[in-house]
Amino acid sequence: MTNNWGRWGADDEAGALNLVTTGVTRRAAGLVTTGQTLSLAQPLGPKTPAPGHRHQPARFMNRDAGDYALGARTPGGFKFAEDTVQFATHSGTHVDALSHAWSGDELYNGHSSALTRSTQGAQRCGAEKLAPVATRGILVDLVRASGEPLAPQTAVGPEDLERGISEAGVSVEPGDAVLVRTGWWESKGSSDSYFADEPGITEEAARWLASRDVALVGADNYAVEQQSAEPGFPAHLVLLHQFGVPLIENLNLAELGEALSVLGRSTFFLLFAPIPLVGSTGTPVTPVAVL
Amino acid sequence: MTNNWGRWGADDEAGALNLVTTGVTRRAAGLVTTGQTLSLAQPLGPKTPAPGHRHQPARFMNRDAGDYALGARTPGGFKFAEDTVQFATHSGTHVDALSHAWSGDELYNGHSSALTRSTQGAQRCGAEKLAPVATRGILVDLVRASGEPLAPQTAVGPEDLERGISEAGVSVEPGDAVLVRTGWWESKGSSDSYFADEPGITEEAARWLASRDVALVGADNYAVEQQSAEPGFPAHLVLLHQFGVPLIENLNLAELGEALSVLGRSTFFLLFAPIPLVGSTGTPVTPVAVL
Amino acid sequence: MTNNWGRWGADDEAGALNLVTTGVTRRAAGLVTTGQTLSLAQPLGPKTPAPGHRHQPARFMNRDAGDYALGARTPGGFKFAEDTVQFATHSGTHVDALSHAWSGDELYNGHSSALTRSTQGAQRCGAEKLAPVATRGILVDLVRASGEPLAPQTAVGPEDLERGISEAGVSVEPGDAVLVRTGWWESKGSSDSYFADEPGITEEAARWLASRDVALVGADNYAVEQQSAEPGFPAHLVLLHQFGVPLIENLNLAELGEALSVLGRSTFFLLFAPIPLVGSTGTPVTPVAVL
Amino acid sequence: MTNNWGRWGADDEAGALNLVTTGVTRRAAGLVTTGQTLSLAQPLGPKTPAPGHRHQPARFMNRDAGDYALGARTPGGFKFAEDTVQFATHSGTHVDALSHAWSGDELYNGHSSALTRSTQGAQRCGAEKLAPVATRGILVDLVRASGEPLAPQTAVGPEDLERGISEAGVSVEPGDAVLVRTGWWESKGSSDSYFADEPGITEEAARWLASRDVALVGADNYAVEQQSAEPGFPAHLVLLHQFGVPLIENLNLAELGEALSVLGRSTFFLLFAPIPLVGSTGTPVTPVAVL
């Protein structure tokens, strides 16, 4: 199988999220043993690292405590504060919608890329088409495996994934979410060199994952895939464009790695609840692991 | 008990979310039977209704298919689109952080309101302090009970909640999330009169819920509580300020109501995964029900 | 002459502003007699009328007096406030840059429209190419002429301009700025019907003005030209695209009309100092009349 | 005289701009000899330098040529592009409104600083109160005087101004605008060190200028006044707060310096046409010199 186009009908915009059937969700719920809940998201705010070509996240207070200090009215003693936020949708922990990357003139499933415009955004495969799912997560913990964060530009190939997963005593099943801990965020997250030369999966690894019918792929780096001097994002094209697999980027996997290590497990109940931003090419998300 | 201040320590900023213990989460996971997953969020975008004093949500395309049609380079055949979004944090389906409402000079738990400023936002009880939780949700379906959406300004008192919950054959337990379906969004969501005169819970109902140690309260209207000509938001003060119970507003509860009705149930596994917007007074959220 | 393409060289992006030679400016400076200075701009802020498809102007305070009331430090007793603004560049009193309107695949002077992209904005004929000029302004005061604001959809043709100008005892000379007072802003500025059915110049009037080598055309309405049920902006194409004449929209001409009436004049020294917004298709401007 | 409070009435919000009488404007217009027009503004756009605590200026295309390349409709052959801009009002070439800086609880003229809030911005002395003026500009060209840009932290005192002005053969008169060319923008404008250690006027120089009844003070650096390790902006307080003299920052004075040098002059007709941003603490401006 070279892609998932047409697999879920000509109109499908949900891609591999379709693989999370009710059966997959039921089995995943059965993984809950301790009840411990972990966020895999980084804080999103004015200090969130952003690459040079994207706008820095911003928060503007529309009403705050200072207004009351200066005499604003308080009907019934009620005071409130509110704010407006602004961010590039590919900032912080976010999911790439299926409209984010393509080649030629078609998005995933043959949707016309010509419907992604300034005026209306992505009219096909926008972030609002990413239905929330609850599924089994598998952590491929390359930091635990090697004892340290991966070096810059380290390529994570199919054999690395295969070894990591088999050492965990599991095998990938349809609808699984595979999260790869490279250690990049932990080691470079507060550094100017975060947005360059990340270690990550290769095109072949992406194809290996897609062929096993995963629903989601995520990593603790800015682009999931390995980055070097050569331009292009081949794993993005394999996963987003050919197989309709959403990518979760800039994950925080350190605490999850620790917790799973203590439990001697690699799998968990994963909840993926993206914000349905209409016409956006990505959206912030707080993936949640329940152990 | 008149409030939850000090209950989880002097530094606590998570409030009633602390009530969702690992035991609560484990039991909630046991509610999953069909594996059906439902989003309770409305789409968030330029057409999302916004009240007059808040900025309309906006999406700006930073790169789109038009740029490629005009000759942008495509290294390795790779094309991508990206965008920036802007919205008031109290737009669409969102959660009120505990910094959103207060009276006097202290937020929930005695945190100084003076730390909510233009420059840094809410330095206490910001949205990033709302840890994700997985708990039992109870739907109080007043549309199903009465056969139609509640009329404008209808007051939902403790007795209404009590009746709705007992008819469902359950009782409220610590850590539960109680969601109230009034039918307001379903009947007025596309109307200019949405942001006025909503039906909703009363101050007494808020106190009743808090006294039962609920972790979360939500509704399918813009402010959870009943609104009439009199100013003020007393239920906000009871829940957010006194008891530290986050509020989820502008929920979409129609499909959940239908699905639960078919199953003859009122409870479900609820995942609450807010975006950790640093210093914000609220954040969008996609609450997810797993049946 | 059917257009001004090539008239000032193949690279020209300033268009008819080139007609304001040093001689034109010197003569215009000679018009100053009373020294009275008038702004022709409307206030620009959150209450500025905006059409439905454009974002409402916004101002966000980044630091304000409330921060000091809450205890912000004041080194040396120094306090300050600052803000961020956001607006559609075609809001309020603004000038249309020559990149704003075109037909076919070329902007004014044959510049490729393909250089107007999401990523970089208008790389040709952006607002930063609108050099400031000081020239003679002529007010065609149709409110004074008819004793009342023009009715909706009133077409102002060449003969109306000709009559208005000859009654003023002047004739149009190269480099002049012609400003047309229709009374639309004065009568409809605070009305919901402002952005529809405006009176204004016709395509023929636009051609008449261009043939007289005017440098600028402005009016006290939202689009300079007459608007009716038929779509299209033919006068925009004549002036911006074919002749490179920038348009000033949403002018406030009431006070100028009064002042000139008192003096028995129709001409004045006009300063046009647009903000050099890089790559923008328009920019706010405060045109200034010195009498 | 220690300040200008009350000088133009208790309600005055225009400050020293009141000094530009019609007589001052008439005489200034008489300075026009060559008719050459020069912009003193820097381009304002995504690449404009911004200090770390302020948001980088941004431009978002709402409609561009790519939309037409992808098939957007063109009624009557008409195509158009439009954009939204966002910037801190103290970015690029801008004027500090009289609400920008104060000490104690009062702005210039005793206006309550408590009216500068998150919700409504500066309700007193906002940028919309800066009436445009046309006056005489005097360039104090310290680059020409010393043959090179001033070194970091160079203090420009009253004697430096006095010498510079007397060498130019003029004396400061009420209503004049004094612009100081330090060479900072020319030498550091594209450098990371631009926003630190600028040369500029001292508190004493500010007082000297105010005592001569200048209407405006500007410079080619980010804060007009000399900056060193010591915190505070004393010249801001003298000029903005005590005397109501608006400051123009980030001017481009290189071309003006060259042109005046060729003509052997130091004075010129200056037009100051700020954008009337309602409630803002500053606004972009394109000051224009007519020689």
PDB file of N, CA and C in Angstrom, chain B residues 57-98:
ATOM      1  N   PRO B  57     -12.641  36.171  16.892  1.00  0.00           N
ATOM      2  CA  PRO B  57     -11.506  35.313  16.554  1.00  0.00           C
ATOM      3  C   PRO B  57     -11.047  35.547  15.111  1.00  0.00           C
ATOM      4  N   ALA B  58      -9.770  35.418  14.896  1.00  0.00           N
ATOM      5  CA  ALA B  58      -9.209  35.663  13.562  1.00  0.00           C
ATOM      6  C   ALA B  58      -8.172  34.606  13.229  1.00  0.00           C
ATOM      7  N   ARG B  59      -8.078  34.313  11.953  1.00  0.00           N
ATOM      8  CA  ARG B  59      -7.010  33.423  11.461  1.00  0.00           C
ATOM      9  C   ARG B  59      -6.336  34.129  10.294  1.00  0.00           C
ATOM     10  N   PHE B  60      -5.024  34.193  10.335  1.00  0.00           N
ATOM     11  CA  PHE B  60      -4.249  34.829   9.275  1.00  0.00           C
ATOM     12  C   PHE B  60      -3.337  33.778   8.653  1.00  0.00           C
ATOM     13  N   MET B  61      -3.398  33.634   7.342  1.00  0.00           N
ATOM     14  CA  MET B  61      -2.529  32.664   6.689  1.00  0.00           C
ATOM     15  C   MET B  61      -1.137  33.284   6.480  1.00  0.00           C
ATOM     16  N   ASN B  62      -0.126  32.620   6.983  1.00  0.00           N
ATOM     17  CA  ASN B  62       1.239  33.094   6.789  1.00  0.00           C
ATOM     18  C   ASN B  62       1.860  32.500   5.525  1.00  0.00           C
ATOM     19  N   ARG B  63       1.352  31.356   5.127  1.00  0.00           N
ATOM     20  CA  ARG B  63       1.798  30.700   3.886  1.00  0.00           C
ATOM     21  C   ARG B  63       0.647  29.807   3.457  1.00  0.00           C
ATOM     22  N   ASP B  64       0.344  29.832   2.175  1.00  0.00           N
ATOM     23  CA  ASP B  64      -0.759  29.004   1.703  1.00  0.00           C
ATOM     24  C   ASP B  64      -0.486  28.541   0.285  1.00  0.00           C
ATOM     25  N   ALA B  65      -1.450  27.837  -0.282  1.00  0.00           N
ATOM     26  CA  ALA B  65      -1.251  27.263  -1.610  1.00  0.00           C
ATOM     27  C   ALA B  65      -1.058  28.337  -2.671  1.00  0.00           C
ATOM     28  N   GLY B  66      -1.618  29.512  -2.438  1.00  0.00           N
ATOM     29  CA  GLY B  66      -1.457  30.596  -3.394  1.00  0.00           C
ATOM     30  C   GLY B  66      -0.004  30.979  -3.594  1.00  0.00           C
ATOM     31  N   ASP B  67       0.780  30.880  -2.538  1.00  0.00           N
ATOM     32  CA  ASP B  67       2.198  31.226  -2.667  1.00  0.00           C
ATOM     33  C   ASP B  67       2.902  30.285  -3.642  1.00  0.00           C
ATOM     34  N   TYR B  68       2.490  29.016  -3.642  1.00  0.00           N
ATOM     35  CA  TYR B  68       3.091  28.068  -4.584  1.00  0.00           C
ATOM     36  C   TYR B  68       2.568  28.296  -5.998  1.00  0.00           C
ATOM     37  N   ALA B  69       1.286  28.648  -6.094  1.00  0.00           N
ATOM     38  CA  ALA B  69       0.732  28.955  -7.421  1.00  0.00           C
ATOM     39  C   ALA B  69       1.486  30.127  -8.050  1.00  0.00           C
ATOM     40  N   LEU B  70       2.044  30.988  -7.210  1.00  0.00           N
ATOM     41  CA  LEU B  70       2.761  32.167  -7.700  1.00  0.00           C
ATOM     42  C   LEU B  70       4.256  31.924  -7.822  1.00  0.00           C
ATOM     43  N   GLY B  71       4.696  30.704  -7.539  1.00  0.00           N
ATOM     44  CA  GLY B  71       6.101  30.409  -7.814  1.00  0.00           C
ATOM     45  C   GLY B  71       7.017  30.208  -6.619  1.00  0.00           C
ATOM     46  N   ALA B  72       6.462  30.074  -5.409  1.00  0.00           N
ATOM     47  CA  ALA B  72       7.336  29.817  -4.261  1.00  0.00           C
ATOM     48  C   ALA B  72       8.111  28.512  -4.476  1.00  0.00           C
ATOM     49  N   ARG B  73       9.311  28.458  -3.964  1.00  0.00           N
ATOM     50  CA  ARG B  73      10.165  27.288  -4.159  1.00  0.00           C
ATOM     51  C   ARG B  73       9.635  26.088  -3.367  1.00  0.00           C
ATOM     52  N   THR B  74       9.905  24.894  -3.871  1.00  0.00           N
ATOM     53  CA  THR B  74       9.433  23.673  -3.212  1.00  0.00           C
ATOM     54  C   THR B  74      10.575  22.676  -3.100  1.00  0.00           C
ATOM     55  N   PRO B  75      11.461  22.884  -2.142  1.00  0.00           N
ATOM     56  CA  PRO B  75      12.605  21.986  -2.010  1.00  0.00           C
ATOM     57  C   PRO B  75      12.155  20.545  -1.795  1.00  0.00           C
ATOM     58  N   GLY B  76      12.622  19.659  -2.630  1.00  0.00           N
ATOM     59  CA  GLY B  76      12.221  18.263  -2.521  1.00  0.00           C
ATOM     60  C   GLY B  76      10.740  18.046  -2.805  1.00  0.00           C
ATOM     61  N   GLY B  77      10.122  18.998  -3.485  1.00  0.00           N
ATOM     62  CA  GLY B  77       8.693  18.856  -3.787  1.00  0.00           C
ATOM     63  C   GLY B  77       7.786  19.191  -2.619  1.00  0.00           C
ATOM     64  N   PHE B  78       8.373  19.633  -1.528  1.00  0.00           N
ATOM     65  CA  PHE B  78       7.620  19.872  -0.288  1.00  0.00           C
ATOM     66  C   PHE B  78       6.917  21.227  -0.324  1.00  0.00           C
ATOM     67  N   LYS B  79       5.632  21.197  -0.068  1.00  0.00           N
ATOM     68  CA  LYS B  79       4.856  22.431   0.077  1.00  0.00           C
ATOM     69  C   LYS B  79       4.202  22.409   1.449  1.00  0.00           C
ATOM     70  N   PHE B  80       4.041  23.570   2.040  1.00  0.00           N
ATOM     71  CA  PHE B  80       3.355  23.599   3.330  1.00  0.00           C
ATOM     72  C   PHE B  80       2.582  24.897   3.484  1.00  0.00           C
ATOM     73  N   ALA B  81       1.608  24.868   4.374  1.00  0.00           N
ATOM     74  CA  ALA B  81       0.813  26.049   4.693  1.00  0.00           C
ATOM     75  C   ALA B  81       0.849  26.231   6.195  1.00  0.00           C
ATOM     76  N   GLU B  82       0.821  27.493   6.631  1.00  0.00           N
ATOM     77  CA  GLU B  82       0.769  27.738   8.069  1.00  0.00           C
ATOM     78  C   GLU B  82       0.020  29.024   8.347  1.00  0.00           C
ATOM     79  N   ASP B  83      -0.404  29.187   9.592  1.00  0.00           N
ATOM     80  CA  ASP B  83      -1.267  30.312   9.924  1.00  0.00           C
ATOM     81  C   ASP B  83      -1.046  30.765  11.360  1.00  0.00           C
ATOM     82  N   THR B  84      -1.544  31.950  11.632  1.00  0.00           N
ATOM     83  CA  THR B  84      -1.520  32.510  12.985  1.00  0.00           C
ATOM     84  C   THR B  84      -2.967  32.735  13.402  1.00  0.00           C
ATOM     85  N   VAL B  85      -3.293  32.381  14.638  1.00  0.00           N
ATOM     86  CA  VAL B  85      -4.650  32.614  15.121  1.00  0.00           C
ATOM     87  C   VAL B  85      -4.629  33.618  16.269  1.00  0.00           C
ATOM     88  N   GLN B  86      -5.749  34.259  16.435  1.00  0.00           N
ATOM     89  CA  GLN B  86      -5.913  35.238  17.515  1.00  0.00           C
ATOM     90  C   GLN B  86      -7.338  35.116  18.033  1.00  0.00           C
ATOM     91  N   PHE B  87      -7.483  35.036  19.322  1.00  0.00           N
ATOM     92  CA  PHE B  87      -8.850  34.978  19.864  1.00  0.00           C
ATOM     93  C   PHE B  87      -8.834  35.395  21.329  1.00  0.00           C
ATOM     94  N   ALA B  88      -9.959  35.934  21.762  1.00  0.00           N
ATOM     95  CA  ALA B  88     -10.170  36.168  23.183  1.00  0.00           C
ATOM     96  C   ALA B  88     -10.259  34.797  23.841  1.00  0.00           C
ATOM     97  N   THR B  89      -9.570  34.635  24.982  1.00  0.00           N
ATOM     98  CA  THR B  89      -9.521  33.301  25.582  1.00  0.00           C
ATOM     99  C   THR B  89     -10.884  32.852  26.108  1.00  0.00           C
ATOM    100  N   HIS B  90     -11.819  33.768  26.200  1.00  0.00           N
ATOM    101  CA  HIS B  90     -13.169  33.394  26.605  1.00  0.00           C
ATOM    102  C   HIS B  90     -14.100  33.309  25.395  1.00  0.00           C
ATOM    103  N   SER B  91     -13.536  32.910  24.268  1.00  0.00           N
ATOM    104  CA  SER B  91     -14.305  32.664  23.045  1.00  0.00           C
ATOM    105  C   SER B  91     -14.566  31.176  22.896  1.00  0.00           C
ATOM    106  N   GLY B  92     -15.626  30.825  22.230  1.00  0.00           N
ATOM    107  CA  GLY B  92     -15.901  29.432  21.894  1.00  0.00           C
ATOM    108  C   GLY B  92     -15.939  28.561  23.143  1.00  0.00           C
ATOM    109  N   THR B  93     -15.723  27.274  22.958  1.00  0.00           N
ATOM    110  CA  THR B  93     -15.723  26.354  24.086  1.00  0.00           C
ATOM    111  C   THR B  93     -14.427  26.552  24.853  1.00  0.00           C
ATOM    112  N   HIS B  94     -14.556  27.028  26.080  1.00  0.00           N
ATOM    113  CA  HIS B  94     -13.355  27.376  26.836  1.00  0.00           C
ATOM    114  C   HIS B  94     -13.577  27.098  28.312  1.00  0.00           C
ATOM    115  N   VAL B  95     -12.486  27.112  29.034  1.00  0.00           N
ATOM    116  CA  VAL B  95     -12.576  26.968  30.481  1.00  0.00           C
ATOM    117  C   VAL B  95     -12.148  28.283  31.123  1.00  0.00           C
ATOM    118  N   ASP B  96     -12.887  28.692  32.119  1.00  0.00           N
ATOM    119  CA  ASP B  96     -12.483  29.848  32.923  1.00  0.00           C
ATOM    120  C   ASP B  96     -11.417  29.388  33.912  1.00  0.00           C
ATOM    121  N   ALA B  97     -10.236  29.971  33.822  1.00  0.00           N
ATOM    122  CA  ALA B  97      -9.211  29.676  34.824  1.00  0.00           C
ATOM    123  C   ALA B  97      -9.604  30.330  36.150  1.00  0.00           C
ATOM    124  N   LEU B  98      -8.958  29.913  37.219  1.00  0.00           N
ATOM    125  CA  LEU B  98      -9.329  30.438  38.545  1.00  0.00           C
ATOM    126  C   LEU B  98      -8.920  31.896  38.728  1.00  0.00           C
TER     127      LEU B  98
END
